XYZ file of C-alpha atoms in Angstrom:
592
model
C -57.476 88.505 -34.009
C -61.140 87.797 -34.348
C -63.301 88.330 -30.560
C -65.327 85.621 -29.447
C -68.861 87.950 -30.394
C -67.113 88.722 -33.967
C -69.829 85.867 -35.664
C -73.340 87.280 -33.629
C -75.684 89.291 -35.460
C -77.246 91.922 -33.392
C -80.346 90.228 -32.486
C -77.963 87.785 -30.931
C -75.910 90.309 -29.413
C -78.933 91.702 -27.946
C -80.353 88.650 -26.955
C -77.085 88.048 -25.125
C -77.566 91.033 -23.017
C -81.009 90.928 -22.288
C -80.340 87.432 -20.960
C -77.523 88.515 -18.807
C -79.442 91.349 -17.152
C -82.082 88.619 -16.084
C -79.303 86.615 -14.663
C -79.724 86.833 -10.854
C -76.213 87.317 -9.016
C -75.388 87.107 -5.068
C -75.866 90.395 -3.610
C -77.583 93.925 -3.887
C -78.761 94.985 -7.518
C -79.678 98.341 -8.214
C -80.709 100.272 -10.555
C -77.385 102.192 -11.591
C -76.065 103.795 -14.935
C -72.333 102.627 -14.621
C -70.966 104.890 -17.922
C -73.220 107.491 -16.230
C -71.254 107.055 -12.524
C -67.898 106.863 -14.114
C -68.231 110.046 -16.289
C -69.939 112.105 -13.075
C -66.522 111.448 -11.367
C -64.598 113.048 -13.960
C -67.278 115.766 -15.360
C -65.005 118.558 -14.357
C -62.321 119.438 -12.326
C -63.190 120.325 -8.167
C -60.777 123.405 -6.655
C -61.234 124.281 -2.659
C -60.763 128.161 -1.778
C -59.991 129.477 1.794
C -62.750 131.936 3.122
C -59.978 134.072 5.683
C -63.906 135.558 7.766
C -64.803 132.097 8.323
C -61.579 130.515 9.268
C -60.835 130.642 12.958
C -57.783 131.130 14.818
C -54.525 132.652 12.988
C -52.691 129.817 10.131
C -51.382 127.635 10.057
C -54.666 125.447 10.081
C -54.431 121.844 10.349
C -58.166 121.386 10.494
C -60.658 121.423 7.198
C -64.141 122.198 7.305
C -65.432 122.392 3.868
C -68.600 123.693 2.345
C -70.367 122.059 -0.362
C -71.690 118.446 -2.301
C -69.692 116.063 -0.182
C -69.562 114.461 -3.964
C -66.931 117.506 -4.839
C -65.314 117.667 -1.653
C -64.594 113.953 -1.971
C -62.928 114.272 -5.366
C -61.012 117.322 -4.297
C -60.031 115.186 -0.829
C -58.660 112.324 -3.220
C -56.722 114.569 -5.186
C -55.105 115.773 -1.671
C -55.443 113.271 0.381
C -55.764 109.823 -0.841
C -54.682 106.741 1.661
C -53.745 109.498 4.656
C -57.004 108.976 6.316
C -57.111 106.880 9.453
C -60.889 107.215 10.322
C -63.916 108.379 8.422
C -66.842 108.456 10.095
C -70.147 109.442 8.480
C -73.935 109.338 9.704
C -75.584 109.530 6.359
C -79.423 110.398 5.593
C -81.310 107.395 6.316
C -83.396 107.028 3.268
C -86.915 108.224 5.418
C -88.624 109.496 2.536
C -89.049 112.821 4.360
C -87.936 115.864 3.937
C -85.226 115.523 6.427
C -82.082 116.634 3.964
C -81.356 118.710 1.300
C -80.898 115.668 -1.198
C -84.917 115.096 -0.748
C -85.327 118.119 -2.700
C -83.684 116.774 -5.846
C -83.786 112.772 -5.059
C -86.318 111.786 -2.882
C -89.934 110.652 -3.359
C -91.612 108.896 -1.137
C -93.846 107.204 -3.571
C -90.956 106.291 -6.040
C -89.928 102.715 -6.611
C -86.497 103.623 -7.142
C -86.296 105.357 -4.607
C -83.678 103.081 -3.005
C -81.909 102.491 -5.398
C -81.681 106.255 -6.084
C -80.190 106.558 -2.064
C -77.579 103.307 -2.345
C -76.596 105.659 -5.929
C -75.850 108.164 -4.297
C -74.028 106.644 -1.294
C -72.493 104.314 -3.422
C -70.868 107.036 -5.423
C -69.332 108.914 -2.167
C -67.982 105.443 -0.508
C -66.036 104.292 -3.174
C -64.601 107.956 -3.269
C -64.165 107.582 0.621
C -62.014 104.461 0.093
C -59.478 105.792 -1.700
C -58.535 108.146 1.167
C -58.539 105.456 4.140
C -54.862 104.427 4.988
C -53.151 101.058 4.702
C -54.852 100.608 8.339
C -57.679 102.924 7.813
C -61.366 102.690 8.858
C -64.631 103.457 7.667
C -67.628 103.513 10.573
C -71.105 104.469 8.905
C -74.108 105.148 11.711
C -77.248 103.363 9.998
C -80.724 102.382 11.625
C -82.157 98.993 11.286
C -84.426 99.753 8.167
C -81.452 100.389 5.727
C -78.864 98.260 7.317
C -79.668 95.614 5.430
C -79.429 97.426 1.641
C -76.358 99.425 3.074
C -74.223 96.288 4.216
C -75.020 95.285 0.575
C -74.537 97.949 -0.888
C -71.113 98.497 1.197
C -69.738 95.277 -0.057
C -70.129 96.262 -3.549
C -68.035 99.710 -2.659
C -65.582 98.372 -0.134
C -65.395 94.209 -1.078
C -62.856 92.360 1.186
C -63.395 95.002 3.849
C -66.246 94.132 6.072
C -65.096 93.842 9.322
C -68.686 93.591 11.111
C -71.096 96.088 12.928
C -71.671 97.693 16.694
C -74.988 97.840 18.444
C -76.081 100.893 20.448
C -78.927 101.848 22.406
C -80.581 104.667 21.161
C -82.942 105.566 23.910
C -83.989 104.123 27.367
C -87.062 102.180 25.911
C -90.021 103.267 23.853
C -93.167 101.107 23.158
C -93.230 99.301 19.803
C -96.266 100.126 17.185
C -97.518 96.864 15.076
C -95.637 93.684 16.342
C -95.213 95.575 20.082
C -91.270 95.463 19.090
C -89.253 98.169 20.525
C -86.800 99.445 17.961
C -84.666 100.905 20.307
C -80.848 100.479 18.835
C -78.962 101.605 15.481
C -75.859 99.992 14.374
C -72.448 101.257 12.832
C -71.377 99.110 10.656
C -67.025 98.856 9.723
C -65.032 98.231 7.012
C -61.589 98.697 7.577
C -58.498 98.377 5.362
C -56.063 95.147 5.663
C -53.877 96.272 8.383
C -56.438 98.079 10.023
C -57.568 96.823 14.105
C -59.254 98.462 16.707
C -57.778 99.330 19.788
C -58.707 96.879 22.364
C -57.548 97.188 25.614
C -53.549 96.688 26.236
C -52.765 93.708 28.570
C -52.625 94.248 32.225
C -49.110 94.928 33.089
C -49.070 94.522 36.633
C -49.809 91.424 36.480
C -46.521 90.769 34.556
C -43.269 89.954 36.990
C -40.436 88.048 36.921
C -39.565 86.160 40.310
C -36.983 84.064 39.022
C -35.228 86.366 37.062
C -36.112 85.028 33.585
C -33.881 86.220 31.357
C -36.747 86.911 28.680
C -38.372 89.474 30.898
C -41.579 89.883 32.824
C -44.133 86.490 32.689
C -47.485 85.869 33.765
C -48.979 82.097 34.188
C -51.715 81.405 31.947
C -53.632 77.808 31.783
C -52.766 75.244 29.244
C -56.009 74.340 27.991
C -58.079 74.616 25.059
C -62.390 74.938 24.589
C -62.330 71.016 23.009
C -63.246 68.452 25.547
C -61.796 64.586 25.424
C -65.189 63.349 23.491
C -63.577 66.212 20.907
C -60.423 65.489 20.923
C -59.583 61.993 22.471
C -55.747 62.049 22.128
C -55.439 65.000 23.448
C -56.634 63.571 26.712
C -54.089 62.356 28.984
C -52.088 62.419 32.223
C -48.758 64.255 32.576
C -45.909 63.873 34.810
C -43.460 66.102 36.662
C -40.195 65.457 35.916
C -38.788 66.615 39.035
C -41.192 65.378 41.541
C -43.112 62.083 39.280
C -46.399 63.179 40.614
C -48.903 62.731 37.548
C -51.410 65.715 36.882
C -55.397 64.720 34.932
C -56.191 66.506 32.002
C -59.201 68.479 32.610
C -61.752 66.140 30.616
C -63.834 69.700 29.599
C -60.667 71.495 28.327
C -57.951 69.123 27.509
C -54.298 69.815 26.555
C -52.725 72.196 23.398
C -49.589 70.227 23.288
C -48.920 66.592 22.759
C -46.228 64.259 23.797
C -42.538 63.026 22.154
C -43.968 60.038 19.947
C -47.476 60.689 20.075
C -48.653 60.558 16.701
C -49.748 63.504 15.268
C -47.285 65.167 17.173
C -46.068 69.198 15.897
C -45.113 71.900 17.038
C -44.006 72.057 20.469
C -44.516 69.052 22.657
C -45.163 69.276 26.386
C -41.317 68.043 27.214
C -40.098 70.744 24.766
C -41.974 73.163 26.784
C -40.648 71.987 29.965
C -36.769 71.839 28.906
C -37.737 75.348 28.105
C -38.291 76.414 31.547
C -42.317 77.248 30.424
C -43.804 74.988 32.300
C -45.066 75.930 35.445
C -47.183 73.390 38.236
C -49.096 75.187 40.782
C -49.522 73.364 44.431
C -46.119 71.863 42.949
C -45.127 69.116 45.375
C -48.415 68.868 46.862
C -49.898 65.358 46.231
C -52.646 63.019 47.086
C -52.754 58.945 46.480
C -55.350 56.131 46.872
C -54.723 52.239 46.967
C -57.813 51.099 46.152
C -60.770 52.198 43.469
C -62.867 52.282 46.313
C -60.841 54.946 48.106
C -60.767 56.713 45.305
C -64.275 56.736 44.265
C -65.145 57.536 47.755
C -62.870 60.513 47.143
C -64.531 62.033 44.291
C -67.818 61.456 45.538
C -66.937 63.876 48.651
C -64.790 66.287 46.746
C -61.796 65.204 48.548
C -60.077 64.433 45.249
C -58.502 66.160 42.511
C -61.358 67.436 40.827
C -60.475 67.037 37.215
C -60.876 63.311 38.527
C -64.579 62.037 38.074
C -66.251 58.334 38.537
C -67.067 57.927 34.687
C -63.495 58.896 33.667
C -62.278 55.597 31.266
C -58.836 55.774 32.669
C -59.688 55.917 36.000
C -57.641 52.645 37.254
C -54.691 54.258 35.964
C -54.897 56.578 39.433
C -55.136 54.055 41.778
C -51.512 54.209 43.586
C -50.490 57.014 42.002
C -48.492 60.266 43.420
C -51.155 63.051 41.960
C -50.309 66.422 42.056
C -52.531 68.911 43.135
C -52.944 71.907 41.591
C -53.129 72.317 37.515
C -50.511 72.213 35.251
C -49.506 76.310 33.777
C -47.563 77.783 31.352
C -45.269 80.998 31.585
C -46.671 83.525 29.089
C -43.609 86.810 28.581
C -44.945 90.419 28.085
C -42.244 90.643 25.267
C -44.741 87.512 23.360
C -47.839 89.635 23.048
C -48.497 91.486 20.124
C -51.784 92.012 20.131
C -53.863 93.926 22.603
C -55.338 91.549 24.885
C -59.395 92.624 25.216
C -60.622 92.424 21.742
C -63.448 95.430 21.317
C -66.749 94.026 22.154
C -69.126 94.615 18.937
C -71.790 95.828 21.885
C -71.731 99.366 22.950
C -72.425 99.593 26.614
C -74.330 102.981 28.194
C -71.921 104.783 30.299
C -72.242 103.954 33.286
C -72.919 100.325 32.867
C -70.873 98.228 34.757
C -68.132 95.762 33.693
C -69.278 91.899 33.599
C -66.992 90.597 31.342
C -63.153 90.473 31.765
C -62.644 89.542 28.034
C -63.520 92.288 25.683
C -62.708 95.760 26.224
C -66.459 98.005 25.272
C -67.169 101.024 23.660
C -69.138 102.961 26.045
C -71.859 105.984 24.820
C -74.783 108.120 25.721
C -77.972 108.346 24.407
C -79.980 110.445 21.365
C -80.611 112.642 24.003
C -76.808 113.172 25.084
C -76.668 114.878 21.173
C -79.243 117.625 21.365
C -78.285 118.558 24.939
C -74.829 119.085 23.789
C -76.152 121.329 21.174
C -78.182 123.714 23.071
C -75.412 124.322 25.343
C -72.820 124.828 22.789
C -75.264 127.328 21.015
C -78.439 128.339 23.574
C -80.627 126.636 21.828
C -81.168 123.226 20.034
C -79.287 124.636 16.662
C -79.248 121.144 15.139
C -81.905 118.077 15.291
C -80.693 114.262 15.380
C -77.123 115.144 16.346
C -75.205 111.591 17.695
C -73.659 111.747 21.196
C -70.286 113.306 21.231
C -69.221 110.093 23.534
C -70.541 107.289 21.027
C -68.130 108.930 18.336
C -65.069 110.464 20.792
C -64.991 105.947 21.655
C -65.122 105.048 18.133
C -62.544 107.595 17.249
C -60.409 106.892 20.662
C -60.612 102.748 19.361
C -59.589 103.489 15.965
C -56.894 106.112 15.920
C -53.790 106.756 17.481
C -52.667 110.611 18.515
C -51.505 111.696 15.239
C -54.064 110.504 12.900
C -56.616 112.849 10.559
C -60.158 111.608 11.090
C -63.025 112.660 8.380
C -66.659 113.262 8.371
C -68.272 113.912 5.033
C -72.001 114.351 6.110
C -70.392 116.528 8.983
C -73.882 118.444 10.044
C -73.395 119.501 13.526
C -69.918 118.827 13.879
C -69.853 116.286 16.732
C -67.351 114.346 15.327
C -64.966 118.134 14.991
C -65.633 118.085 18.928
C -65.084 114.068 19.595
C -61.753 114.956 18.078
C -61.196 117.869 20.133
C -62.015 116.029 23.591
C -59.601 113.165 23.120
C -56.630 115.785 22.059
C -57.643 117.236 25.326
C -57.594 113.990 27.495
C -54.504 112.581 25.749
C -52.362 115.419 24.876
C -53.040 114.234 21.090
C -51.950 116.371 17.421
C -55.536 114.276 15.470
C -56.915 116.581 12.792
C -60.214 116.620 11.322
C -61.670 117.288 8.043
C -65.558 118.527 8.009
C -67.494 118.074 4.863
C -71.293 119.588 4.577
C -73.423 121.250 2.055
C -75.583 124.417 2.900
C -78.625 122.455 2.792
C -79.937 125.555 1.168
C -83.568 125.199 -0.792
C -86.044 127.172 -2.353
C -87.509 127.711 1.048
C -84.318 128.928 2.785
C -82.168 130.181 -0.045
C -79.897 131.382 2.967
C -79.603 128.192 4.944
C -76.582 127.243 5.549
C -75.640 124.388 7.899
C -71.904 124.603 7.092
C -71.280 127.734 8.173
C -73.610 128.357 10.916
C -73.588 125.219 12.664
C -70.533 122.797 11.728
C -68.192 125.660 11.683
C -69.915 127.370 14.092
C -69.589 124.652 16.964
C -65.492 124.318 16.566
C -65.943 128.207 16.574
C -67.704 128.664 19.946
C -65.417 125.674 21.781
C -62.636 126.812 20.653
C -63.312 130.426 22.251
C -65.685 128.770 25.069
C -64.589 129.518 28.816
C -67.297 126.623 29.902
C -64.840 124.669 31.952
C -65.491 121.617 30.643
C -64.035 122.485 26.867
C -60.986 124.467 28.476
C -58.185 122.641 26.831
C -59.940 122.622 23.540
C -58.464 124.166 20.872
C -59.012 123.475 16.850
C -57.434 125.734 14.561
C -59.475 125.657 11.019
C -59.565 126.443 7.522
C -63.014 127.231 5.898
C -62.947 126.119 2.376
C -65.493 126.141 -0.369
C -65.800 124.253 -2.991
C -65.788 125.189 -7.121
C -66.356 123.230 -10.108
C -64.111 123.973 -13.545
C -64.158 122.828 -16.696
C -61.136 120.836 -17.472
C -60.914 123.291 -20.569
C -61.193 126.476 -18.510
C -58.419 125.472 -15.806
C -55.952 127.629 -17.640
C -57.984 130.748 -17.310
C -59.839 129.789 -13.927
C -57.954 127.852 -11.588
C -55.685 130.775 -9.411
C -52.265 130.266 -7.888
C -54.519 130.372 -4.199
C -56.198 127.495 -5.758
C -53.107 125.269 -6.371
C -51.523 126.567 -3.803
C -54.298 124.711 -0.925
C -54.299 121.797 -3.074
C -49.918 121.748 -2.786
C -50.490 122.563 0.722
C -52.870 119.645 1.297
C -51.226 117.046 -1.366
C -48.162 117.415 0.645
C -49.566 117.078 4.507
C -48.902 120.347 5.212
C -51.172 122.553 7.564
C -52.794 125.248 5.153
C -51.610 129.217 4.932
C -52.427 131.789 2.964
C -51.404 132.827 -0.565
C -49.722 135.821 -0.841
C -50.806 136.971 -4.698
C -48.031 140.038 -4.320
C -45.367 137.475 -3.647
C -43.729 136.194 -7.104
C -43.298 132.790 -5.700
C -44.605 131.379 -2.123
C -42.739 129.218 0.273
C -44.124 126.551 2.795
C -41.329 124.859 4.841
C -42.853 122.064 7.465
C -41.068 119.849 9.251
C -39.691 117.404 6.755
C -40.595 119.249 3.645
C -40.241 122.061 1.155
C -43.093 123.484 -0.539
C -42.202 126.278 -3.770
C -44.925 127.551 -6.096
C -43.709 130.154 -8.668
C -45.982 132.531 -10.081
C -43.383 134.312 -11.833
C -39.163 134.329 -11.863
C -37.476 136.360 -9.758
C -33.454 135.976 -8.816
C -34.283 135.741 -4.576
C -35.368 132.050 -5.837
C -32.390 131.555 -6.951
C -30.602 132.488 -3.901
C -33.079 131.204 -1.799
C -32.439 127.829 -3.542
C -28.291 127.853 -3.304
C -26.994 125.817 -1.023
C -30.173 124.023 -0.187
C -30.993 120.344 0.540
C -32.561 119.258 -2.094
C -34.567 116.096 -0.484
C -38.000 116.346 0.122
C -38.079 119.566 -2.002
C -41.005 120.674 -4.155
C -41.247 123.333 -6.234
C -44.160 123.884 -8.595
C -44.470 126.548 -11.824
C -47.125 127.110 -14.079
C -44.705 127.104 -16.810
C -41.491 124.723 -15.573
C -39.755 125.170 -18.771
C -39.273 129.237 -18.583
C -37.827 128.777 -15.279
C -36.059 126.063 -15.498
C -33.906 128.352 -17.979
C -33.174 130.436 -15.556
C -31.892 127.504 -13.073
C -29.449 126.259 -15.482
C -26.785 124.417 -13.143
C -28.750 123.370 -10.066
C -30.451 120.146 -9.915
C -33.550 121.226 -9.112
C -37.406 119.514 -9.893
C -39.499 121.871 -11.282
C -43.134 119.981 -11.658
C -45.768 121.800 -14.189
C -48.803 122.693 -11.914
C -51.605 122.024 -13.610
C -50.650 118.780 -15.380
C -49.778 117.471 -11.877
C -53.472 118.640 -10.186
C -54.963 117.167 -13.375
C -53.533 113.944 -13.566
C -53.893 113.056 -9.397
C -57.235 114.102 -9.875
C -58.179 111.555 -12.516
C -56.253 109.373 -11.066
C-alpha cells in the first residue's frame, strides 16, 4: 500500500521538513536531538552494587542512597521501581551559568546560546525518567527560582503533559533590596505535577464540631448554610422566599448568596428540591419559631432602616410587598451536613507557604508552613561543625511538603539529593508520627579536575543520615534510617553475561520486588529473601536443599530466579514451580 510521501522527490521531501521545523507550535522549543535522547536511554545497561563500609546500620536496609549520574540511577530506579514512588522531590541546578555544579564542567557556558536549551535537555531527560516511577497517586515537587520557572513549567509540560497541578510560593529570606527596577526577589516557587489520583493532604474536617442531638440515624451532623457565591442579579430564579412547613413563617433569600436548591415545579428544577430536602429531615431553621411581622410598608421600611428587621430584608428588594403581613422567621434557613458525607479533606492546601510562626487568618485552607535559606545552612553546621554544604533548603519547607503528600508508608525520592535534607525531612516525620516512609538518595560525586576526590555523596548526603542516625543531640533522638550505599555501573548489553554478578541481580530482585535490601552471600549456591508477603529465590547453582526447601511450600507470591531456568528446572521435574531466566527478565524491565 503506497504512503502518502511515496510520489515526492527529495527536494520536496526536504522542503516538507524544512517547512515544518519553521512551523511555530504552542509551547517551549528547544534545541533537542530526539533519536539522540531515545538511544542515550538505552546505550547500555545500569547495575547498582552495595558498598557494606558505607552502608550504615546492620540489613536489612529499607533506605537507598546512591552514588552517581542521577541519569543512571534513574534508569536503574525504573527497572526497580517504576510507579512505587509516592513523592519525588528534587531541587535541581538552576541554570546560573556559574560554576555552581558538576554539570557546568561538561554543559555549561555562560556565553552559549544554547545554553538553555542544553539545561531543559538535560532535565528533560531525568523527568520523563522520574515519571515512570511516581504511583497512580504520586507527586513530583521541583524547587525552582523565578528566572527558570518560566522555561521549566514549559519544559515540565512537555515531560509530564496532563499533570500540572500548579506551584507554591515561599519566602526565601526576610527582605533584601532589589538591584535595577528596586524589586526585591525575595521568593522561589515549587512547582507540582502529580499523577491522576494524586491530592495533597489538606487538613481533615473538624470533628468536634460533628454531633448528633437527635439521634440521626446516619451519624454525627454539623449545620452548614444553604447558600451559594451567585447573587439574585446572577441568578434571578434562584431568588425567593421559603416557608416552614411546620410553623408557615416565610424565610428571605439572602439577595448576595441566594439558594442551591429550587422548588417542586419550578422550572429548571433537578436534583434535589428544597421540599425533598425537608421530607428528608436535612433541613434545619435556626431561631425556628421566632418571628417578626409588619402591616404596613411603612412599618416595614421603618424597620430596615433601623436594623430592627430581618436583615436579608432591604428597601430596594423588588418583592418587598410580598412581606407586608407576613409571619417571618428569624434566623436563616441550614442544612444538616453528616461526617459519613465527606470525602474529601475539608481545608484545601493553600498554594502560599506561610513562615513558621505566622499566624492563622484564614479558616479555609490548611498552609504549608517553612523556614528560611538560612534555616538550611544552620542545620548543616550543626549536623557536621561546620557549614559542610552551601544552598541547602530548610528541612521544614520539605518535612511539610513531604508530611502533605505522603501517608506513613510511602517511599519518597530525591535525585539531586546534595545534602540530604530531604533523607532527614523523612526521618523527622517517622519520628513525630510513628511512620515506616523510606527514602531513596540520588547524587553524583561532583568530582572535577580540581577535586578528583570530591565526593558529595559520600561525605555529605550519606554522611548526614550517618551522623543523625548515631546523634545523641536530643532533638534527632527518635531518628533512625537504616541505609544501603549503592553505586552505580554501566554494561554493555553484550557484556552482561560476563559482567553483571549474582550481587548485582540479586539488589535489583531485592528492589524489583519491594523488598528491603541484604547482602549476597557468593558461598551460598542459591540465596533466599522471605518478606512479609513474598518469596524471593536466586540460584546460582543446583543443589538438592532447594528442593527440600521448596516441598511443601506455598507457591503464591513465590519468585525464584536462575541464570539458566532450563538446567534446573530438570531437576524440579514434578513441582509446579516458576523458574524466571535472570537476565532476560533485568533486560527486558529495563527497556521497558
Amino acid at each position: 500500500m503506497a504512503g502518502k510521501y511515496d510520489d515526492l522527490t527529495p527536494a520536496q521531501l526536504v522542503e516538507l521538513l524544512e517547512k515544518r521545523d519553521r512551523t511555530k507550535k504552542l509551547g517551549l522549543v528547544w534545541e533537542r536531538d530526539e533519536i539522540e535522547a531515545d538511544q542515550a536511554v538505552d546505550a547500555n545497561f545500569v547495575t547498582c552494587r552495595i558498598v557494606p563500609d558505607l552502608s550504615d546500620k546492620p540489613a536489612p536496609w529499607d533506605n537507598l542512597v546512591i552514588e552517581g549520574d542521577n541519569f543512571d540511577a534513574l534508569r536503574w530506579l525504573r527497572m526497580t521501581h517504576a510507579g512505587r514512588v509516592k513523592c519525588i522531590y528534587i531541587d535541581p541546578p538552576y541554570n546560573t551559568g556559574n560554576k555552581d555544579w558538576v554539570y557546568n564542567d561538561r554543559y555549561m557556558n555562560r556565553e552559549n546560546r544554547f545554553r538553555q536549551s542544553t539545561w531543559l535537555e538535560f532535565l528533560y531527560r531525568r523527568l520523563t525518567l522520574a515519571r515512570d516511577l511516581l504511583a497512580e497517586d504520586g507527586v513530583l515537587l521541583i524547587s525552582i527560582n523565578d528566572d527558570q520557572r518560566a522555561y521549566l513549567e514549559l519544559m515540565a509540560d512537555e515531560a509530564m503533559p496532563g499533570m500540572r497541578i500548579g506551584s507554591f510560593t515561599w519566602q526565601t529570606r526576610a527582605g533584601t533590596k532589589g538591584d535595577g527596577p528596586y524589586f526585591s526577589q525575595d521568593n522561589e516557587y515549587v512547582i507540582a505535577y502529580g499523577k491522576p489520583t494524586f491530592r495533597f493532604g489538606g487538613s481533615l474536617a473538624d470533628q468536634e464540631k460533628y454531633s448528633n442531638p437527635d439521634n440521626d440515624p446516619r451519624g454525627p451532623w454539623t449545620s452548614v448554610a444553604l447558600q451559594t457565591n451567585k447573587t439574585r442579579i446572577e441568578r434571578e430564579n434562584s431568588y425567593f422566599p421559603v416557608q416552614n412547613p411546620r410553623t408557615k413563617h416565610w424565610h428571605p433569600c439572602n439577595p448576595n448568596r441566594v439558594w442551591p436548591f429550587l422548588l417542586r415545579g419550578m422550572k429548571g428544577a433537578r436534583g434535589a428540591t428544597f421540599e425533598d430536602m425537608f421530607e428528608n429531615d436535612l433541613i434545619l431553621f435556626s431561631k425556628e419559631g421566632e418571628s417578626q411581622k409588619f402591616e404596613t410598608r411603612e412599618e416595614l421600611i421603618e424597620a430596615i432602616q433601623s436594623g430592627l428587621a430581618h436583615p436579608y430584608l432591604k428597601v430596594d428588594l423588588p418583592d418587598l410587598d410580598f412581606w407586608i403581613g407576613k409571619e417571618i422567621g428569624l434566623g436563616t434557613v441550614r442544612k444538616k451536613q453528616f461526617l459519613s458525607d465527606l470525602k474529601e479533606a475539608k481545608k484545601p492546601t493553600s498554594s502560599f507557604i506561610r513562615k513558621l510562626n505566622e499566624p492563622d487568618e484564614d479558616e479555609d485552607r490548611i498552609f504549608v508552613r517553612s523556614g528560611m535559606t538560612g534555616e538550611g545552612t544552620r542545620e548543616i553546621s550543626r549536623i557536621f561543625g561546620h557549614p559542610a554544604f552551601n544552598y541547602a533548603k530548610p528541612v521544614s519547607l520539605i518535612r511539610e511538603l513531604v508530611r502533605q503528600s505522603t501517608g506513613p508508608d510511602d517511599l519518597v525520592l530525591d535525585f539531586f539529593a546534595g545534602s540530604a535534607t530531604t533523607a532527614q525531612a523523612v526521618m523527622e516525620l517517622n519520628a513525630e508520627d510513628g511512620g515506616r516512609r523510606r527514602f531513596i538518595m540520588v547524587s553524583s560525586t561532583e568530582a572535577s579536575e580540581d577535586e578528583p576526590d570530591k565526593n558529595i555523596c559520600r561525605d555529605v548526603s550519606a554522611e548526614r543520615v550517618r551522623r543523625l542516625n548515631a546523634s545523641k543531640d536530643p532533638r534527632y533522638a527518635d531518628f533512625a534510617a537504616a541505609f544501603a550505599y549503592l553505586r552505580t555501573y554501566e554494561i554493555a548489553f553484550e557484556d552482561l553475561d560476563y559482567d553483571l554478578t549474582p550481587a548485582d541481580a540479586w539488589v535489583a530482585l531485592e528492589a524489583m520486588h519491594d523488598l528491603p535490601l541484604t547482602p549476597y552471600d557468593p558461598a551460598r549456591p542459591w540465596t533466599l529473601h522471605e518478606g512479609d508477603h513474598v518469596a524471593l529465590v536466586l540460584v546460582d547453582s543446583f543443589d538438592n536443599s532447594l528442593l527440600d526447601w521448596l516441598r511443601g511450600r506455598d507457591r503464591q507470591n513465590l519468585f525464584v530466579y536462575a541464570w539458566a531456568p532450563g538446567q534446573i528446572a530438570q531437576h524440579l521435574d514434578g513441582t509446579d514451580v516458576d523458574i524466571r531466566p535472570v537476565r532476560d527478565t533485568l533486560v527486558k524491565r529495563f527497556q521497558n
